[in-house]
Amino acid sequence: MSDVEVGATLASRTPSGRDCLQWRSRGQMQMHAADRKVVRIPIIDGDPIRQGGQWQNRLNRHGLYFWQTTGTHVWYESALEASCLAVLDQSGDVQRICAQPFRLLFRTESEQVWHDPDFFAIHYNGDQVVYDVKPSARMNHRTQVQFNETARVCEAVGWRHVVLNEPAPVLSLNLKFLASSRHLRCHPPAEIVERIHDVFVGGRTVQEGREMINRRFPALAMPFIRHLLWHRTLITDLTARLDFDSILTTASASEEKSCCT
C-alpha cells in the first residue's frame, strides 16, 4: 500500500500486514500506509473516525470545547479530555486540533490490533502531535503496550505522540475560572492593554492592580485581567491558587504571543 485507498467500512485489522491508518474524509473512508507521506495529507480536515454513543445516566460526559483560533468546536468524551483540551488551549502552542482523527491499524506481529487516538494537533512550530488521554489509574499493561505501539507508528510517520494524564487539580480550577474570559469579547481596548502592562510590569497583586486600572469600579477590570492571563500576556504561577493576592507580571518579549490568535 503506497497511495490513498478508498473504502466503505471502518477496518479492524490491517489489510496488508503492515502498519497503516484509516481516516474519514467527506463521507468516505481513506487508508494509507503509515509512512512519511502521511504528514502531507490534511488528515486534520477530516471527520471523526468514530463518535461515542449517548445514553441516559452514562458515567462519562460528552461535550464540545470551543477552539477560538479556528472558531470550531472540538468533541470530547470525558471530563478529563475537556480538562486536557483547556490545558492545551491555554498553553498557546496548538494552532489546530481535532478529535478522534483516525484509526491506527498495527502490523500483524503487534500485540495490539488497532487504536483510535483521542486528538491530533498541529502546533504553531509545525509539529504534528498525536494525543492520547488516559487517567493515571487506568495505565495498565495493555494500555501501555497500546501506547508504545502508537508511539512507534507515530515516529515512523514523523509525528510526536504524547500521553496526557490528569492535570494538576489547582491548574484545572484556575483554567476553569479564566476560561469564560478567553474570548474576543473580553479583549481590552489598546489603551487599556497599555495601562494594564504599565501596572503589572514590575509585579503586582491582582487586588492592587485592578484598583489601579479602574479606581472607581475595580471589578470591571477583572475580565480584562483574566483574558490577558489566559493568553499569557500576563504571567503568574497557575499551579498555585489564583486569588486577589496572586502576583502578576507581564510576559517578556520572547514569551509573549499574539493575543486571541
mmCIF file of N, CA and C in Angstrom, residues 30-136:
data_model
loop_
_atom_site.group_PDB
_atom_site.id
_atom_site.type_symbol
_atom_site.label_atom_id
_atom_site.label_comp_id
_atom_site.label_asym_id
_atom_site.label_seq_id
_atom_site.Cartn_x
_atom_site.Cartn_y
_atom_site.Cartn_z
ATOM 1 N N GLN A 30 -10.704 6.598 4.101
ATOM 2 C CA GLN A 30 -9.424 6.622 3.398
ATOM 3 C C GLN A 30 -8.419 5.766 4.176
ATOM 4 N N MET A 31 -7.501 5.127 3.457
ATOM 5 C CA MET A 31 -6.480 4.304 4.104
ATOM 6 C C MET A 31 -5.130 4.549 3.435
ATOM 7 N N HIS A 32 -4.083 4.561 4.274
ATOM 8 C CA HIS A 32 -2.737 4.807 3.753
ATOM 9 C C HIS A 32 -1.737 4.089 4.642
ATOM 10 N N ALA A 33 -0.666 3.622 4.058
ATOM 11 C CA ALA A 33 0.420 3.042 4.844
ATOM 12 C C ALA A 33 0.982 4.082 5.800
ATOM 13 N N ALA A 34 1.403 3.641 6.974
ATOM 14 C CA ALA A 34 1.951 4.559 7.980
ATOM 15 C C ALA A 34 3.398 4.877 7.631
ATOM 16 N N ASP A 35 3.582 5.793 6.685
ATOM 17 C CA ASP A 35 4.920 6.185 6.256
ATOM 18 C C ASP A 35 5.034 7.706 6.237
ATOM 19 N N ARG A 36 6.159 8.207 5.791
ATOM 20 C CA ARG A 36 6.436 9.644 5.844
ATOM 21 C C ARG A 36 5.522 10.472 4.940
ATOM 22 N N LYS A 37 4.884 9.844 3.979
ATOM 23 C CA LYS A 37 3.988 10.581 3.091
ATOM 24 C C LYS A 37 2.750 11.089 3.830
ATOM 25 N N VAL A 38 2.430 10.466 4.957
ATOM 26 C CA VAL A 38 1.201 10.801 5.683
ATOM 27 C C VAL A 38 1.226 12.238 6.196
ATOM 28 N N VAL A 39 2.407 12.761 6.543
ATOM 29 C CA VAL A 39 2.467 14.110 7.121
ATOM 30 C C VAL A 39 1.993 15.173 6.134
ATOM 31 N N ARG A 40 1.953 14.846 4.851
ATOM 32 C CA ARG A 40 1.497 15.809 3.846
ATOM 33 C C ARG A 40 -0.001 15.690 3.562
ATOM 34 N N ILE A 41 -0.663 14.723 4.183
ATOM 35 C CA ILE A 41 -2.101 14.532 3.981
ATOM 36 C C ILE A 41 -2.859 15.371 5.009
ATOM 37 N N PRO A 42 -3.841 16.177 4.603
ATOM 38 C CA PRO A 42 -4.575 17.039 5.554
ATOM 39 C C PRO A 42 -5.591 16.253 6.380
ATOM 40 N N ILE A 43 -5.085 15.323 7.169
ATOM 41 C CA ILE A 43 -5.968 14.489 7.982
ATOM 42 C C ILE A 43 -6.765 15.330 8.968
ATOM 43 N N ILE A 44 -6.185 16.434 9.409
ATOM 44 C CA ILE A 44 -6.851 17.260 10.413
ATOM 45 C C ILE A 44 -8.146 17.869 9.881
ATOM 46 N N ASP A 45 -8.314 17.914 8.567
ATOM 47 C CA ASP A 45 -9.542 18.446 7.971
ATOM 48 C C ASP A 45 -10.626 17.383 7.824
ATOM 49 N N GLY A 46 -10.322 16.149 8.207
ATOM 50 C CA GLY A 46 -11.285 15.067 8.059
ATOM 51 C C GLY A 46 -12.355 15.080 9.143
ATOM 52 N N ASP A 47 -13.221 14.082 9.089
ATOM 53 C CA ASP A 47 -14.291 13.912 10.069
ATOM 54 C C ASP A 47 -13.841 12.929 11.149
ATOM 55 N N PRO A 48 -14.463 12.958 12.330
ATOM 56 C CA PRO A 48 -14.104 11.986 13.371
ATOM 57 C C PRO A 48 -14.262 10.558 12.864
ATOM 58 N N ILE A 49 -13.310 9.714 13.209
ATOM 59 C CA ILE A 49 -13.355 8.325 12.773
ATOM 60 C C ILE A 49 -14.484 7.574 13.463
ATOM 61 N N ARG A 50 -14.871 8.046 14.631
ATOM 62 C CA ARG A 50 -15.994 7.443 15.354
ATOM 63 C C ARG A 50 -16.556 8.474 16.323
ATOM 64 N N GLN A 51 -17.762 8.221 16.806
ATOM 65 C CA GLN A 51 -18.350 9.034 17.870
ATOM 66 C C GLN A 51 -19.010 8.104 18.868
ATOM 67 N N GLY A 52 -18.750 8.359 20.140
ATOM 68 C CA GLY A 52 -19.298 7.505 21.184
ATOM 69 C C GLY A 52 -20.807 7.632 21.286
ATOM 70 N N GLY A 53 -21.422 6.576 21.773
ATOM 71 C CA GLY A 53 -22.876 6.573 21.934
ATOM 72 C C GLY A 53 -23.330 7.433 23.097
ATOM 73 N N GLN A 54 -24.581 7.814 23.062
ATOM 74 C CA GLN A 54 -25.181 8.617 24.123
ATOM 75 C C GLN A 54 -26.333 7.832 24.739
ATOM 76 N N TRP A 55 -26.367 7.781 26.065
ATOM 77 C CA TRP A 55 -27.490 7.142 26.737
ATOM 78 C C TRP A 55 -27.643 7.747 28.127
ATOM 79 N N GLN A 56 -28.799 7.552 28.688
ATOM 80 C CA GLN A 56 -29.121 8.160 29.977
ATOM 81 C C GLN A 56 -28.239 7.572 31.080
ATOM 82 N N ASN A 57 -27.816 8.446 31.997
ATOM 83 C CA ASN A 57 -27.043 8.057 33.180
ATOM 84 C C ASN A 57 -25.653 7.500 32.840
ATOM 85 N N ARG A 58 -25.116 7.863 31.690
ATOM 86 C CA ARG A 58 -23.763 7.432 31.365
ATOM 87 C C ARG A 58 -22.781 8.085 32.330
ATOM 88 N N LEU A 59 -21.693 7.405 32.636
ATOM 89 C CA LEU A 59 -20.747 7.894 33.630
ATOM 90 C C LEU A 59 -19.847 8.995 33.087
ATOM 91 N N ASN A 60 -19.417 8.860 31.835
ATOM 92 C CA ASN A 60 -18.541 9.898 31.287
ATOM 93 C C ASN A 60 -19.353 10.965 30.562
ATOM 94 N N ARG A 61 -18.795 12.145 30.491
ATOM 95 C CA ARG A 61 -19.510 13.308 29.977
ATOM 96 C C ARG A 61 -18.990 13.682 28.603
ATOM 97 N N HIS A 62 -19.882 13.728 27.636
ATOM 98 C CA HIS A 62 -19.529 14.191 26.295
ATOM 99 C C HIS A 62 -19.824 15.684 26.176
ATOM 100 N N GLY A 63 -19.137 16.354 25.272
ATOM 101 C CA GLY A 63 -19.410 17.766 25.048
ATOM 102 C C GLY A 63 -18.549 18.320 23.931
ATOM 103 N N LEU A 64 -18.634 19.624 23.743
ATOM 104 C CA LEU A 64 -17.876 20.321 22.710
ATOM 105 C C LEU A 64 -17.076 21.452 23.352
ATOM 106 N N TYR A 65 -15.802 21.537 23.012
ATOM 107 C CA TYR A 65 -14.925 22.589 23.512
ATOM 108 C C TYR A 65 -14.662 23.569 22.378
ATOM 109 N N PHE A 66 -14.916 24.853 22.617
ATOM 110 C CA PHE A 66 -14.718 25.864 21.579
ATOM 111 C C PHE A 66 -13.247 26.219 21.468
ATOM 112 N N TRP A 67 -12.687 26.003 20.263
ATOM 113 C CA TRP A 67 -11.289 26.347 19.985
ATOM 114 C C TRP A 67 -11.275 27.659 19.217
ATOM 115 N N GLN A 68 -10.921 28.735 19.920
ATOM 116 C CA GLN A 68 -11.113 30.073 19.368
ATOM 117 C C GLN A 68 -10.237 30.340 18.152
ATOM 118 N N THR A 69 -9.040 29.762 18.108
ATOM 119 C CA THR A 69 -8.119 30.021 16.996
ATOM 120 C C THR A 69 -8.751 29.701 15.656
ATOM 121 N N THR A 70 -9.500 28.596 15.607
ATOM 122 C CA THR A 70 -10.134 28.166 14.358
ATOM 123 C C THR A 70 -11.624 28.459 14.326
ATOM 124 N N GLY A 71 -12.197 28.876 15.451
ATOM 125 C CA GLY A 71 -13.633 29.124 15.505
ATOM 126 C C GLY A 71 -14.455 27.859 15.377
ATOM 127 N N THR A 72 -13.887 26.729 15.777
ATOM 128 C CA THR A 72 -14.578 25.449 15.679
ATOM 129 C C THR A 72 -14.719 24.822 17.063
ATOM 130 N N HIS A 73 -15.556 23.793 17.132
ATOM 131 C CA HIS A 73 -15.739 23.052 18.371
ATOM 132 C C HIS A 73 -15.036 21.703 18.275
ATOM 133 N N VAL A 74 -14.386 21.311 19.351
ATOM 134 C CA VAL A 74 -13.673 20.037 19.423
ATOM 135 C C VAL A 74 -14.448 19.114 20.353
ATOM 136 N N TRP A 75 -14.785 17.943 19.851
ATOM 137 C CA TRP A 75 -15.571 16.992 20.631
ATOM 138 C C TRP A 75 -14.699 16.313 21.686
ATOM 139 N N TYR A 76 -15.248 16.133 22.883
ATOM 140 C CA TYR A 76 -14.577 15.339 23.917
ATOM 141 C C TYR A 76 -15.583 14.372 24.513
ATOM 142 N N GLU A 77 -15.093 13.289 25.084
ATOM 143 C CA GLU A 77 -15.991 12.273 25.621
ATOM 144 C C GLU A 77 -15.733 11.962 27.088
ATOM 145 N N SER A 78 -15.072 12.882 27.789
ATOM 146 C CA SER A 78 -14.906 12.739 29.233
ATOM 147 C C SER A 78 -14.511 14.085 29.812
ATOM 148 N N ALA A 79 -14.742 14.228 31.120
ATOM 149 C CA ALA A 79 -14.328 15.460 31.791
ATOM 150 C C ALA A 79 -12.810 15.611 31.755
ATOM 151 N N LEU A 80 -12.092 14.484 31.790
ATOM 152 C CA LEU A 80 -10.634 14.552 31.716
ATOM 153 C C LEU A 80 -10.181 15.082 30.363
ATOM 154 N N GLU A 81 -10.818 14.636 29.284
ATOM 155 C CA GLU A 81 -10.464 15.162 27.962
ATOM 156 C C GLU A 81 -10.742 16.661 27.880
ATOM 157 N N ALA A 82 -11.852 17.107 28.466
ATOM 158 C CA ALA A 82 -12.165 18.540 28.465
ATOM 159 C C ALA A 82 -11.090 19.325 29.213
ATOM 160 N N SER A 83 -10.633 18.799 30.352
ATOM 161 C CA SER A 83 -9.588 19.475 31.123
ATOM 162 C C SER A 83 -8.277 19.530 30.349
ATOM 163 N N CYS A 84 -7.951 18.443 29.660
ATOM 164 C CA CYS A 84 -6.709 18.418 28.877
ATOM 165 C C CYS A 84 -6.782 19.374 27.692
ATOM 166 N N LEU A 85 -7.955 19.491 27.075
ATOM 167 C CA LEU A 85 -8.117 20.459 25.989
ATOM 168 C C LEU A 85 -7.880 21.879 26.490
ATOM 169 N N ALA A 86 -8.389 22.180 27.683
ATOM 170 C CA ALA A 86 -8.181 23.518 28.248
ATOM 171 C C ALA A 86 -6.697 23.794 28.476
ATOM 172 N N VAL A 87 -5.966 22.797 28.969
ATOM 173 C CA VAL A 87 -4.527 22.970 29.194
ATOM 174 C C VAL A 87 -3.804 23.215 27.873
ATOM 175 N N LEU A 88 -4.148 22.428 26.846
ATOM 176 C CA LEU A 88 -3.521 22.611 25.535
ATOM 177 C C LEU A 88 -3.864 23.973 24.944
ATOM 178 N N ASP A 89 -5.115 24.385 25.103
ATOM 179 C CA ASP A 89 -5.559 25.670 24.570
ATOM 180 C C ASP A 89 -4.797 26.816 25.228
ATOM 181 N N GLN A 90 -4.739 26.799 26.552
ATOM 182 C CA GLN A 90 -4.113 27.906 27.270
ATOM 183 C C GLN A 90 -2.606 27.953 27.064
ATOM 184 N N SER A 91 -2.005 26.825 26.710
ATOM 185 C CA SER A 91 -0.553 26.809 26.502
ATOM 186 C C SER A 91 -0.130 27.700 25.343
ATOM 187 N N GLY A 92 -1.031 27.890 24.366
ATOM 188 C CA GLY A 92 -0.713 28.723 23.214
ATOM 189 C C GLY A 92 0.159 28.053 22.177
ATOM 190 N N ASP A 93 0.434 26.752 22.353
ATOM 191 C CA ASP A 93 1.305 26.042 21.409
ATOM 192 C C ASP A 93 0.536 25.423 20.249
ATOM 193 N N VAL A 94 -0.753 25.132 20.466
ATOM 194 C CA VAL A 94 -1.534 24.371 19.489
ATOM 195 C C VAL A 94 -2.332 25.316 18.602
ATOM 196 N N GLN A 95 -2.138 25.210 17.313
ATOM 197 C CA GLN A 95 -2.875 26.036 16.358
ATOM 198 C C GLN A 95 -4.210 25.407 15.976
ATOM 199 N N ARG A 96 -4.193 24.119 15.626
ATOM 200 C CA ARG A 96 -5.406 23.409 15.222
ATOM 201 C C ARG A 96 -5.423 22.047 15.910
ATOM 202 N N ILE A 97 -6.629 21.577 16.206
ATOM 203 C CA ILE A 97 -6.754 20.278 16.862
ATOM 204 C C ILE A 97 -8.087 19.659 16.472
ATOM 205 N N CYS A 98 -8.111 18.344 16.362
ATOM 206 C CA CYS A 98 -9.356 17.635 16.070
ATOM 207 C C CYS A 98 -9.414 16.379 16.923
ATOM 208 N N ALA A 99 -10.632 15.890 17.145
ATOM 209 C CA ALA A 99 -10.859 14.726 17.994
ATOM 210 C C ALA A 99 -11.099 13.478 17.157
ATOM 211 N N GLN A 100 -10.678 12.328 17.702
ATOM 212 C CA GLN A 100 -10.866 11.027 17.043
ATOM 213 C C GLN A 100 -10.472 11.108 15.568
ATOM 214 N N PRO A 101 -9.238 11.483 15.273
ATOM 215 C CA PRO A 101 -8.863 11.833 13.899
ATOM 216 C C PRO A 101 -8.724 10.651 12.955
ATOM 217 N N PHE A 102 -8.301 9.503 13.482
ATOM 218 C CA PHE A 102 -8.044 8.367 12.598
ATOM 219 C C PHE A 102 -7.928 7.096 13.429
ATOM 220 N N ARG A 103 -7.846 5.982 12.739
ATOM 221 C CA ARG A 103 -7.602 4.684 13.371
ATOM 222 C C ARG A 103 -6.242 4.170 12.916
ATOM 223 N N LEU A 104 -5.416 3.775 13.872
ATOM 224 C CA LEU A 104 -4.146 3.127 13.566
ATOM 225 C C LEU A 104 -4.363 1.623 13.529
ATOM 226 N N LEU A 105 -3.965 0.998 12.443
ATOM 227 C CA LEU A 105 -4.035 -0.454 12.290
ATOM 228 C C LEU A 105 -2.612 -0.985 12.355
ATOM 229 N N PHE A 106 -2.317 -1.734 13.419
ATOM 230 C CA PHE A 106 -0.942 -2.138 13.675
ATOM 231 C C PHE A 106 -0.544 -3.357 12.842
ATOM 232 N N ARG A 107 0.739 -3.480 12.618
ATOM 233 C CA ARG A 107 1.275 -4.584 11.826
ATOM 234 C C ARG A 107 0.898 -5.927 12.452
ATOM 235 N N THR A 108 0.969 -6.963 11.664
ATOM 236 C CA THR A 108 0.472 -8.279 12.067
ATOM 237 C C THR A 108 1.137 -8.793 13.333
ATOM 238 N N GLU A 109 2.444 -8.578 13.505
ATOM 239 C CA GLU A 109 3.157 -9.141 14.655
ATOM 240 C C GLU A 109 2.954 -8.342 15.943
ATOM 241 N N SER A 110 2.202 -7.263 15.890
ATOM 242 C CA SER A 110 1.961 -6.445 17.080
ATOM 243 C C SER A 110 1.024 -7.155 18.052
ATOM 244 N N GLU A 111 1.219 -6.891 19.358
ATOM 245 C CA GLU A 111 0.309 -7.425 20.372
ATOM 246 C C GLU A 111 -1.074 -6.797 20.259
ATOM 247 N N GLN A 112 -1.147 -5.569 19.791
ATOM 248 C CA GLN A 112 -2.408 -4.860 19.634
ATOM 249 C C GLN A 112 -2.798 -4.846 18.159
ATOM 250 N N VAL A 113 -4.102 -4.778 17.904
ATOM 251 C CA VAL A 113 -4.598 -4.819 16.528
ATOM 252 C C VAL A 113 -4.836 -3.418 15.986
ATOM 253 N N TRP A 114 -5.511 -2.556 16.769
ATOM 254 C CA TRP A 114 -5.810 -1.209 16.304
ATOM 255 C C TRP A 114 -5.979 -0.276 17.491
ATOM 256 N N HIS A 115 -5.973 1.030 17.189
ATOM 257 C CA HIS A 115 -6.154 2.043 18.234
ATOM 258 C C HIS A 115 -6.664 3.333 17.610
ATOM 259 N N ASP A 116 -7.643 3.965 18.271
ATOM 260 C CA ASP A 116 -8.156 5.273 17.862
ATOM 261 C C ASP A 116 -7.616 6.330 18.825
ATOM 262 N N PRO A 117 -6.614 7.118 18.446
ATOM 263 C CA PRO A 117 -6.121 8.179 19.330
ATOM 264 C C PRO A 117 -7.208 9.214 19.617
ATOM 265 N N ASP A 118 -7.032 9.949 20.708
ATOM 266 C CA ASP A 118 -8.057 10.910 21.123
ATOM 267 C C ASP A 118 -8.007 12.210 20.331
ATOM 268 N N PHE A 119 -6.802 12.748 20.121
ATOM 269 C CA PHE A 119 -6.686 14.040 19.437
ATOM 270 C C PHE A 119 -5.484 14.041 18.491
ATOM 271 N N PHE A 120 -5.593 14.891 17.479
ATOM 272 C CA PHE A 120 -4.474 15.139 16.565
ATOM 273 C C PHE A 120 -4.344 16.644 16.416
ATOM 274 N N ALA A 121 -3.140 17.170 16.590
ATOM 275 C CA ALA A 121 -2.945 18.623 16.617
ATOM 276 C C ALA A 121 -1.790 19.045 15.729
ATOM 277 N N ILE A 122 -1.919 20.243 15.207
ATOM 278 C CA ILE A 122 -0.819 20.909 14.513
ATOM 279 C C ILE A 122 -0.391 22.098 15.371
ATOM 280 N N HIS A 123 0.875 22.135 15.746
ATOM 281 C CA HIS A 123 1.391 23.201 16.593
ATOM 282 C C HIS A 123 1.884 24.365 15.740
ATOM 283 N N TYR A 124 2.010 25.508 16.386
ATOM 284 C CA TYR A 124 2.488 26.694 15.672
ATOM 285 C C TYR A 124 3.899 26.501 15.128
ATOM 286 N N ASN A 125 4.690 25.655 15.767
ATOM 287 C CA ASN A 125 6.059 25.429 15.288
ATOM 288 C C ASN A 125 6.125 24.398 14.169
ATOM 289 N N GLY A 126 4.957 23.902 13.731
ATOM 290 C CA GLY A 126 4.904 22.943 12.638
ATOM 291 C C GLY A 126 4.812 21.497 13.068
ATOM 292 N N ASP A 127 5.030 21.208 14.346
ATOM 293 C CA ASP A 127 4.928 19.828 14.823
ATOM 294 C C ASP A 127 3.511 19.295 14.637
ATOM 295 N N GLN A 128 3.417 18.029 14.271
ATOM 296 C CA GLN A 128 2.142 17.325 14.237
ATOM 297 C C GLN A 128 2.166 16.308 15.379
ATOM 298 N N VAL A 129 1.182 16.398 16.269
ATOM 299 C CA VAL A 129 1.226 15.648 17.522
ATOM 300 C C VAL A 129 -0.049 14.837 17.698
ATOM 301 N N VAL A 130 0.126 13.572 18.047
ATOM 302 C CA VAL A 130 -0.989 12.681 18.369
ATOM 303 C C VAL A 130 -1.100 12.620 19.891
ATOM 304 N N TYR A 131 -2.294 12.908 20.413
ATOM 305 C CA TYR A 131 -2.514 12.909 21.858
ATOM 306 C C TYR A 131 -3.442 11.770 22.257
ATOM 307 N N ASP A 132 -3.065 11.087 23.324
ATOM 308 C CA ASP A 132 -3.948 10.132 23.991
ATOM 309 C C ASP A 132 -4.181 10.615 25.408
ATOM 310 N N VAL A 133 -5.413 10.504 25.875
ATOM 311 C CA VAL A 133 -5.786 10.937 27.219
ATOM 312 C C VAL A 133 -6.206 9.707 28.013
ATOM 313 N N LYS A 134 -5.612 9.518 29.169
ATOM 314 C CA LYS A 134 -5.926 8.342 29.980
ATOM 315 C C LYS A 134 -5.695 8.664 31.451
ATOM 316 N N PRO A 135 -6.656 8.344 32.341
ATOM 317 C CA PRO A 135 -6.424 8.531 33.774
ATOM 318 C C PRO A 135 -5.230 7.704 34.241
ATOM 319 N N SER A 136 -4.475 8.237 35.160
ATOM 320 C CA SER A 136 -3.284 7.533 35.651
ATOM 321 C C SER A 136 -3.625 6.160 36.206
#
